[in-house]
Structures are given as C-alpha cells and as structure tokens.
Amino acid sequence: MAGHIPLQQTPTTIKVTTVSQEPKAIRWTLTFIALAFLALFLVLPLVTIFITAFQKGWETYVAAITHPDALSAIKLTLLVVLITVPLNAIFGVMAAWAITKFQFKGKNILITIIDLPFAISPVIAGLVFILLFGAQGLFGEWLFEHDLKIVFALPGIVLATIFVTLPFVARELIPLMQAQGTAEEEASLTLGASGFKTFLLVTLPNIKWGLLYGLILCNARAIGEFGAVSVVSGHIRGMTNTMPLHIEILYNEYQFSAAFAVASLMSVLAIITLIVKNLIEWKAKHT
Amino acid sequence: MNILPVRKRKRRNIIPGFGLSLGYTMLYVSILVLLPLSMVFINTTTMNWSEFIETITDERVVASYKLSFGTALAAGILNVIFGTIIAWVLVRYPFPGKRIVDGLVDLPFALPTAVAGIALTTLYAPQGWVGQFFDFKIAFTPLGIIIALTFIGLPFVVRTVQPVLQNFNGEVEEASASLGANRLQTFIKVILPELIPAILTGFSLAFARALGEYGSVVFIAGNMPMKTEITPLIIMTKLEQYDYAGATAIATVMLVVSFLLLFIINMIQWVTNRKFLHS
Amino acid sequence: MSIQIQNVSKAFGSFQALDRINIDIQTGELVALLGPSGSGKTSLLRIIAGLEELDQGAILFDGKDITDVNPKERNVGFVFQHYALFRHMTVFDNVAYGLKVRPRKTRPSKADIQKKVTELLKLVKLENFADRYPSQLSGGQRQRVALARALAVEPKVLLLDEPFGALDAKVRKDLRRWLRKLHDDFHITSIFVTHDQEEALDVADRIVVMNNGKIEQIGSPEEVYDHPNSPFVYDFLGNVNLFKGRIQNGKLKHGSFEADIPELFSQNHEEAIGYVRPHDIQIEKTKISEDAVHTTISHIHIIGPIVQIELKRTDAEEFLEAEVTKEHYHSLQLKVGEQVYVRPKQLKVFIPEDFSI
C-alpha cells in the first residue's frame, strides 16, 4: 500500500544479451532523461536547502538551530518519535504474528484496516483527533472537567503521529513472515522450546532486518509528519511546535535562512535514513 | 456406514500467542484507527442532508476538488512516464554511481514534506534558480502543485515497476527476438503487458498520496481560493475557523474517495495475483 | 516407545484428510507411511507430533493418551520436509538448540552440550561443518543436520516427513541406507512419510499404504508388494498390467484370453480386472496353454540388467508390458515385430464392486 517500500530491492543490472539490447542512442537518451529528471526533482531541491541554509553565513545558521524555539522543537520531535516508534513497532510485530501464523476469518479486512492510514490525507488524520478530544469533541467536555489536555498538547501530537505511521512496521513484516512460513517455529516447538523462547530465538532473528527497515521508515515519517501534526498541535511556539511546524513558522515570517537551517538538519536526517536503509537492504541480502 | 461417537474437541493452535497477538492488534486498530475514523461519519450526521450537500458542493469546495483531482492526475501521469523510464534505466543500463542514484529515489519518502515544500517553492518561484528561466509563473500556480505532487509520488511507480523488471525472464525477450520481432515490438507486445499491473498499482498509490498531500503543497500552491486551493487546505481553513461540521463534511467526501482508491488498488493486486497463479 | 493411533479423523473444511485411522506401532519399529499426495500421510505424521489437531480419536504413546499434550512435551524428533533449519544459526547452534532451550533445572552444562553436539555431528559426518550456516550446505548435508538436531533431544519417537524428497537420486540412495543403519543402531521407533514406493520398500520394516485419508493395507514390504489387497496398492506399488474382462464359471475371459481363477469357482461377474506384474509375464514362442495371448512385440527397452518389452495384443487394442532379465532376453532372441505368446504367471483378480464404496 501507499508508502510501503518492500525490502530487498537491489540496484543490480540484470544480464542483457545482445538481442534484448536497445541501440546505443536509445540507451543514452533514456539514461539521460532518467538522470535529468532525478537531478531536477531530487538533487536540485536538496542542494537548494543546504545553499539557502548557509546563505547568510555560519553564524546565522548556528543561531537559527540553537534558538530556544528551535531547540524545543527538536526536543519535542524526538520525544514524539521516542513514544510513537516503539509503540508502532510492538503493534507491527503483534499484527504480523497474528496475521501470518494463524488462519482466521476477516484477515483481509484487518490487513485493509492496517493499510487505511496510508490512504488517508494527513489533514483528516489530525481532524479525527480534534473530533474526539477537541473542545467540541466526543470527550471534550469530560477532558475539560478533569483538566486534561490532549489536543493542542503532546498527547494529540503523539496520537496523530501514531495514526499516520501505524502501518509501516506491520506492512514490512507481514510479507516477510508470510514468506518464511511456520516451519522453523514448529521445529523449535518440537525441540521443546516454549512459545516465548521460540519467538525470541527463532522468529525475531529471522525478521530483524525487516523489522529494522520498518522502524527506519516509521521513524522518518514520524520525524517529518506535517499535515496531521499541524492540525492537532495548535502551533504554540516553544511548547507544541515540532521541527516541521517550526520550519513553517519561520518560512511564513520570511526568515528563510533560519527556516532552511532547520530544514537542512532534517535533510541530513533524511539522507542518513536513506543510507541506513540501503545498508539494511545490503545486509538482508548478504546474510 | 456406522457412525462412531464423535469426541468433540476444542480447537487450539499449535503455535502460541494467537489470542494475545490478535487481541492486541484489534484493540490497537480499534482505538487508534477505527474509532477516530468513525468520528468523521458520526459528526457528519449532526448536519442535515441539505446542509451537508450545500457544504460539499460549495463553489469554492468544488473548485478545490477539481484542482486536487486534476493536479494529482497530472502528477500521476508524469510519474508513470518518468518512473517507468527510471526503473528501466536502473534495472537495465549500467552507469557509474547507480547505487547512489537508486538510493536517492526514496528521498521523497525520507524527506519531511514541509522541507520539500519550501525547497521546491524556492526553486520554482519567479526569481528562483529554475523559475527565473521561464516567462510564466510556476510556483503559486497549479503547475507548482503538480511539481510538488510529482516529487511526493516519484518513488511509487519506480519501486513497483523495478522488481517486476528485475524478475523479468530474459528468455521471453530472446524468444520474441528469435521469432522475428524488433526491439520496439518486443517491448510493446511482450514486456509492457507484464509491467502494466505494476504501473497501475504505482499510479494508484501515487495518485492516492497526491490527493491527500498537504505539507509539500501549501508552500508552493499560493493558496488562492478558487485558483490554487487544494481540498485538504479547505479542511484546514475550516478547522481554523472552528467550522468543524464543514471540515468534517468535506473530510467525508475525501474519505469515501480514499476508500474507493484503496478498493481499486486491492482489486488490481487481486486480479494480478490471480492471473499469475493461473498461468 | 510404542505408538497406538486409534480411530483418528481429521478434516480441513470439507476435505476429509484422515478417516478413522488405526495403526499399532511396536517399539523400535521403522514404519513407512506411503501414499500419493493428498492421501493424508503428512497430516497423520503431524498429528502424531502434535503439530496438527485431530478432530476425533486418540494417540497413545506406550499406552498413555497424549492426544492433548502439546508438541513441546511429547519428546518426538521431527524432521521437516524442507528441513526447517534455523537459517540464522550455525550448524552447531542448530543441533544444540533443543538442549539450550531447556529450563535451567534440566539443561545440560555448556561442556555437556558441546560434547553431545560434537558427538552427533560426528555421527552425521558433519564435524567439520559446525560453523557453517544452513545456506552454505548441500541438500544432503542439511538433511543430516536436521536429523542430528532432532536426535539431540534424545526423542523416544523419530518422525520424518518426506526425508529424501528434495534430494537427487544418488544422494537419496546413500542417505536411505544410512538412515536404515542409524535406525538399526539406535532402535528409536521411527515413522517416515514418503510417496516413493522404492524408498518405502527399501527402508521400512512395515509399510502403511494410504489413499484418500484411509489405510489401504498394512504389512511388510514383501507382503504389500507380492500380495496387494486392493487394485490401488497394486497400481501404486510398481507397474502393473490389466486384463479387464468378465468372470464366467470361475474363468476370467477377455478376447481370446481365458484364465482359471480357482478362488472364484463357478461365479459369474460382468466386470473383473486381472492384475499382473510385468515380471510375472512369461513370454513364449508357441502357445502351450489357454491363458496365453497372441501379441506382437512393439518396443524393446534395455535398461541396464533388465529388459522391458512392450507387446501389442492381436485380439484387442491393448498393450502389455513384460520385464525379463537380460539373460532370458538373449536366450529367447526376441526382436521388434516378432509374434509371441504371453502368459501371466501370477494373476490377481478384483471385482470392481468389491472395492467400490
């Protein structure tokens, strides 16, 4: 489903024999088109971010990323990620275990439900939590009476982020565990291992790369989620602004260099994500 | 045939953890997905029918549907064309730095949408590095929205077509060539039919993502009512005006479209699987 | 350990995989479950291991009902069809697994585990492969690791699912003999599933022939091969020639063919089928008895020491197959196109209604 990149893609050139080879001119033209398109759409924006970030010099850059508002946005983003990613990882493993190791009715419906957040606009993902916990929401009055704040506070941001990133780990593990089948678990059980030991010693090592891969994707999306968080955060500076929201505010206030400075930090994270992702793919292929 | 007394047995699973894992999964999706989503439909019922119709067919809202749909469609088509070429080149042609280029394709999945949004806006603004070379405006027009959506959807087609090309049986191409087909005929008659399900899946995924996209678009769109205001932005605006009912009504329309798309994507995959299982 | 399988039935949805199966297996026996795919043999093996639930019936180990005991406590060694080796563990760790996962109280010491695993690896001739991963081994080596792993927990019962199914012909034969020898040394009650009749005949003490979830015949290899009690067993174990005809006054008649069937004396049946093994077909140059049929040799295949001869009946559009030794073939001096008489040395007749349900 949307946003799902299956593990194990390798940029290897397949063997092409002379009969299944295009003329040189066509090969070069196609390669040029592909690279030009990627340069225009991917490389150029990335370069822009770093150049704009340093346009006003190193001092401005450092000032932008060490500004108290920026620091608190970084802290909040990290906090959200630290809560969201482990929760969705546990969920992903549980869901994949239930779906791939057992037969039950309604399995396909469950898979579709897990896919839903990928298909839904992030703005709606935020909206639903306003409808639940906002002042006029279903639990709004009750929360107000008990002096609890969900929307326009950390819990709301966490909920919206969980919603948006919910499918990543599960979606990565389901096909992987499906392909691995249940034979190794059965072997472990006949050898006298308990269910928990079987999971820990047999299943977990088998899915570790897939799990890590799902975690990386989940993590990247959790850090960068904008639409859903934008709806539920309330944009309170230094309080409920995550890094993407902080960038938006700076940008709208025409503090371009500062906005791009924070953006460059996030771009570095994105590049690290891509590198780690490729390392995992390589590892998964070579073990 | 004499019937033996049947000793009824309680079914149990050999592999442990069924109750726990399924129970946890159901609870998690119920609280975090189903309950919140059902709120959209429940809240819609607070409006009466004519109010609902009026809200979702408001001139400005209809203009946003057209814009969102049109730009998502255009971006999807661009992605089909260029995504297929990129996948083809990555699988078939050797060139230096291919590993890096291949890794870079996933950048739109890794880069926060807001970051992409401000970067693209800066590039394609009238005075921007790219924008300055054009007589017409790119950013702050539907064209800018198409560019942002193309960026967001780029990996989908590439990543669905790539594995199919990778696993493509070269013998079939050789067979086609040995039967006298030229390269173009082989591509159109032998290779392309195999790619079409993957291309369609990639297109639907990119299209679905583009319809709901917000972060990268708000910066480059300019957000002028009737002209460059996408549907998710209308929901956002209504929320900022505390018009929850209005926001919810439009969200309902978007949700229905999302469900439909999800259904179509599953159908494509179901039909393809069936086709391959039977051959 | 002896095993009693009592009245076991199992259905998957509307498909009856096993239908009231009863087998008694003695301590130390090596039994083959033989049948085509879908005959229920693998389901039965998995039920014995506790990997599958049964719908009805009971499994007894040494007279004790273990139907509700889960696989972890049954103390069976199970060798999976595709070995199910733990792919992220070395050969050593695979074999040691069953010992390492024991609760602390019953777990052997590290040194003991080391000793035991080394012993087992020596037994399966893989002592030099301890540090390899399953993906670095050949099929036959994986099979032996799977076996060593199952033996490490000192099971009372060894269950093997198509143990040689995925191996090539040469390796299969070696491993087959080796398994037989291993069984003779250890005397663990063993059951293996196979669809290969040759394998079952070669290795097992007793063969259980299964078809459509039911037992067709149980017996020693000689018994089931020489005295099949149903057309299915005849067909499934080895090649067979059919004489489809009718029974008149205790004689099977088909075209010019007539044979006395003493056990059906003075009976009449519209339909009957006579079964003859190719090696029970006698080729003669002249007609010396009523039960000889006139045929033309259509093909001669010389396969090593034996010769297969395809014969076309003159009185019917049917072909027969005979198998003779090379010596006999040379002494007869047979040629393609030659006309000869063919006589069944041993003929078993089944009346269709006897075995139809």
mmCIF file of N, CA, C and O in Angstrom, chain A residues 57-99:
data_model
loop_
_atom_site.group_PDB
_atom_site.id
_atom_site.type_symbol
_atom_site.label_atom_id
_atom_site.label_comp_id
_atom_site.label_asym_id
_atom_site.label_seq_id
_atom_site.Cartn_x
_atom_site.Cartn_y
_atom_site.Cartn_z
ATOM 1 N N GLY A 57 25.645 32.920 6.056
ATOM 2 C CA GLY A 57 26.836 32.625 6.853
ATOM 3 C C GLY A 57 26.606 31.651 7.982
ATOM 4 O O GLY A 57 25.471 31.345 8.360
ATOM 5 N N TRP A 58 27.692 31.171 8.499
ATOM 6 C CA TRP A 58 27.725 30.147 9.531
ATOM 7 C C TRP A 58 27.044 30.603 10.816
ATOM 8 O O TRP A 58 26.326 29.860 11.461
ATOM 9 N N GLU A 59 27.299 31.911 11.178
ATOM 10 C CA GLU A 59 26.749 32.420 12.448
ATOM 11 C C GLU A 59 25.225 32.379 12.453
ATOM 12 O O GLU A 59 24.606 31.919 13.416
ATOM 13 N N THR A 60 24.649 32.848 11.353
ATOM 14 C CA THR A 60 23.190 32.853 11.254
ATOM 15 C C THR A 60 22.654 31.426 11.369
ATOM 16 O O THR A 60 21.631 31.178 12.012
ATOM 17 N N TYR A 61 23.398 30.534 10.716
ATOM 18 C CA TYR A 61 22.988 29.124 10.724
ATOM 19 C C TYR A 61 22.966 28.578 12.142
ATOM 20 O O TYR A 61 21.971 28.032 12.618
ATOM 21 N N VAL A 62 24.085 28.778 12.845
ATOM 22 C CA VAL A 62 24.180 28.262 14.214
ATOM 23 C C VAL A 62 23.133 28.925 15.104
ATOM 24 O O VAL A 62 22.464 28.256 15.906
ATOM 25 N N ALA A 63 22.962 30.236 14.902
ATOM 26 C CA ALA A 63 21.969 30.950 15.710
ATOM 27 C C ALA A 63 20.586 30.363 15.486
ATOM 28 O O ALA A 63 19.795 30.194 16.423
ATOM 29 N N ALA A 64 20.281 30.042 14.218
ATOM 30 C CA ALA A 64 18.944 29.519 13.892
ATOM 31 C C ALA A 64 18.692 28.180 14.559
ATOM 32 O O ALA A 64 17.615 27.946 15.118
ATOM 33 N N ILE A 65 19.707 27.313 14.517
ATOM 34 C CA ILE A 65 19.438 25.974 15.065
ATOM 35 C C ILE A 65 19.661 25.887 16.567
ATOM 36 O O ILE A 65 19.308 24.895 17.187
ATOM 37 N N THR A 66 20.240 26.951 17.156
ATOM 38 C CA THR A 66 20.378 26.915 18.619
ATOM 39 C C THR A 66 19.402 27.864 19.299
ATOM 40 O O THR A 66 19.441 28.041 20.508
ATOM 41 N N HIS A 67 18.530 28.455 18.497
ATOM 42 C CA HIS A 67 17.475 29.310 19.072
ATOM 43 C C HIS A 67 16.609 28.457 20.006
ATOM 44 O O HIS A 67 16.310 27.307 19.698
ATOM 45 N N PRO A 68 16.218 29.007 21.156
ATOM 46 C CA PRO A 68 15.427 28.209 22.109
ATOM 47 C C PRO A 68 14.200 27.560 21.464
ATOM 48 O O PRO A 68 13.884 26.408 21.769
ATOM 49 N N ASP A 69 13.522 28.284 20.568
ATOM 50 C CA ASP A 69 12.336 27.714 19.930
ATOM 51 C C ASP A 69 12.718 26.504 19.069
ATOM 52 O O ASP A 69 11.999 25.501 19.028
ATOM 53 N N ALA A 70 13.867 26.639 18.376
ATOM 54 C CA ALA A 70 14.324 25.531 17.536
ATOM 55 C C ALA A 70 14.672 24.329 18.405
ATOM 56 O O ALA A 70 14.291 23.192 18.116
ATOM 57 N N LEU A 71 15.390 24.608 19.503
ATOM 58 C CA LEU A 71 15.793 23.520 20.392
ATOM 59 C C LEU A 71 14.580 22.815 20.986
ATOM 60 O O LEU A 71 14.545 21.579 21.074
ATOM 61 N N SER A 72 13.582 23.611 21.387
ATOM 62 C CA SER A 72 12.416 22.956 21.978
ATOM 63 C C SER A 72 11.646 22.167 20.922
ATOM 64 O O SER A 72 11.064 21.121 21.218
ATOM 65 N N ALA A 73 11.676 22.647 19.656
ATOM 66 C CA ALA A 73 11.025 21.889 18.574
ATOM 67 C C ALA A 73 11.753 20.566 18.359
ATOM 68 O O ALA A 73 11.130 19.515 18.175
ATOM 69 N N ILE A 74 13.097 20.631 18.400
ATOM 70 C CA ILE A 74 13.878 19.398 18.224
ATOM 71 C C ILE A 74 13.561 18.418 19.347
ATOM 72 O O ILE A 74 13.315 17.234 19.129
ATOM 73 N N LYS A 75 13.513 18.957 20.571
ATOM 74 C CA LYS A 75 13.234 18.105 21.722
ATOM 75 C C LYS A 75 11.862 17.450 21.614
ATOM 76 O O LYS A 75 11.701 16.252 21.842
ATOM 77 N N LEU A 76 10.872 18.261 21.225
ATOM 78 C CA LEU A 76 9.507 17.739 21.129
ATOM 79 C C LEU A 76 9.442 16.649 20.053
ATOM 80 O O LEU A 76 8.839 15.588 20.257
ATOM 81 N N THR A 77 10.086 16.919 18.913
ATOM 82 C CA THR A 77 10.077 15.923 17.831
ATOM 83 C C THR A 77 10.683 14.609 18.296
ATOM 84 O O THR A 77 10.130 13.530 18.063
ATOM 85 N N LEU A 78 11.825 14.700 18.985
ATOM 86 C CA LEU A 78 12.471 13.492 19.489
ATOM 87 C C LEU A 78 11.562 12.736 20.454
ATOM 88 O O LEU A 78 11.437 11.508 20.386
ATOM 89 N N LEU A 79 10.904 13.504 21.320
ATOM 90 C CA LEU A 79 10.017 12.886 22.301
ATOM 91 C C LEU A 79 8.887 12.131 21.603
ATOM 92 O O LEU A 79 8.566 10.979 21.937
ATOM 93 N N VAL A 80 8.299 12.805 20.598
ATOM 94 C CA VAL A 80 7.197 12.185 19.854
ATOM 95 C C VAL A 80 7.671 10.893 19.187
ATOM 96 O O VAL A 80 7.012 9.854 19.250
ATOM 97 N N VAL A 81 8.855 10.958 18.586
ATOM 98 C CA VAL A 81 9.406 9.781 17.906
ATOM 99 C C VAL A 81 9.655 8.654 18.909
ATOM 100 O O VAL A 81 9.342 7.494 18.654
ATOM 101 N N LEU A 82 10.196 9.013 20.067
ATOM 102 C CA LEU A 82 10.520 8.005 21.078
ATOM 103 C C LEU A 82 9.279 7.294 21.608
ATOM 104 O O LEU A 82 9.346 6.143 22.035
ATOM 105 N N ILE A 83 8.147 7.994 21.598
ATOM 106 C CA ILE A 83 6.916 7.334 22.055
ATOM 107 C C ILE A 83 6.280 6.546 20.909
ATOM 108 O O ILE A 83 5.863 5.406 21.073
ATOM 109 N N THR A 84 6.236 7.195 19.745
ATOM 110 C CA THR A 84 5.481 6.636 18.623
ATOM 111 C C THR A 84 6.109 5.368 18.049
ATOM 112 O O THR A 84 5.437 4.359 17.861
ATOM 113 N N VAL A 85 7.394 5.454 17.746
ATOM 114 C CA VAL A 85 8.030 4.361 17.004
ATOM 115 C C VAL A 85 7.998 3.031 17.770
ATOM 116 O O VAL A 85 7.601 2.010 17.212
ATOM 117 N N PRO A 86 8.371 3.009 19.067
ATOM 118 C CA PRO A 86 8.291 1.723 19.779
ATOM 119 C C PRO A 86 6.869 1.168 19.832
ATOM 120 O O PRO A 86 6.669 -0.032 19.664
ATOM 121 N N LEU A 87 5.883 2.052 20.036
ATOM 122 C CA LEU A 87 4.501 1.572 20.098
ATOM 123 C C LEU A 87 4.098 0.913 18.777
ATOM 124 O O LEU A 87 3.515 -0.169 18.758
ATOM 125 N N ASN A 88 4.408 1.585 17.668
ATOM 126 C CA ASN A 88 4.040 1.020 16.376
ATOM 127 C C ASN A 88 4.870 -0.207 16.030
ATOM 128 O O ASN A 88 4.422 -1.066 15.280
ATOM 129 N N ALA A 89 6.077 -0.289 16.595
ATOM 130 C CA ALA A 89 6.904 -1.479 16.353
ATOM 131 C C ALA A 89 6.295 -2.687 17.055
ATOM 132 O O ALA A 89 6.139 -3.757 16.452
ATOM 133 N N ILE A 90 5.896 -2.508 18.317
ATOM 134 C CA ILE A 90 5.256 -3.610 19.045
ATOM 135 C C ILE A 90 3.973 -4.022 18.331
ATOM 136 O O ILE A 90 3.714 -5.200 18.093
ATOM 137 N N PHE A 91 3.211 -3.003 17.939
ATOM 138 C CA PHE A 91 1.976 -3.299 17.217
ATOM 139 C C PHE A 91 2.276 -4.069 15.930
ATOM 140 O O PHE A 91 1.615 -5.053 15.612
ATOM 141 N N GLY A 92 3.279 -3.618 15.196
ATOM 142 C CA GLY A 92 3.612 -4.251 13.918
ATOM 143 C C GLY A 92 3.960 -5.718 14.081
ATOM 144 O O GLY A 92 3.502 -6.568 13.323
ATOM 145 N N VAL A 93 4.748 -6.023 15.114
ATOM 146 C CA VAL A 93 5.153 -7.407 15.354
ATOM 147 C C VAL A 93 3.940 -8.249 15.750
ATOM 148 O O VAL A 93 3.716 -9.347 15.225
ATOM 149 N N MET A 94 3.119 -7.701 16.653
ATOM 150 C CA MET A 94 1.913 -8.412 17.099
ATOM 151 C C MET A 94 0.994 -8.696 15.918
ATOM 152 O O MET A 94 0.507 -9.812 15.742
ATOM 153 N N ALA A 95 0.738 -7.653 15.123
ATOM 154 C CA ALA A 95 -0.192 -7.795 13.995
ATOM 155 C C ALA A 95 0.353 -8.798 12.988
ATOM 156 O O ALA A 95 -0.374 -9.670 12.516
ATOM 157 N N ALA A 96 1.652 -8.700 12.686
ATOM 158 C CA ALA A 96 2.236 -9.612 11.706
ATOM 159 C C ALA A 96 2.201 -11.048 12.226
ATOM 160 O O ALA A 96 1.943 -11.986 11.484
ATOM 161 N N TRP A 97 2.429 -11.221 13.522
ATOM 162 C CA TRP A 97 2.371 -12.561 14.122
ATOM 163 C C TRP A 97 0.975 -13.152 13.958
ATOM 164 O O TRP A 97 0.802 -14.280 13.491
ATOM 165 N N ALA A 98 -0.034 -12.362 14.344
ATOM 166 C CA ALA A 98 -1.411 -12.853 14.250
ATOM 167 C C ALA A 98 -1.782 -13.166 12.801
ATOM 168 O O ALA A 98 -2.378 -14.197 12.505
ATOM 169 N N ILE A 99 -1.391 -12.272 11.900
ATOM 170 C CA ILE A 99 -1.841 -12.414 10.507
ATOM 171 C C ILE A 99 -1.102 -13.532 9.773
ATOM 172 O O ILE A 99 -1.688 -14.237 8.953
#
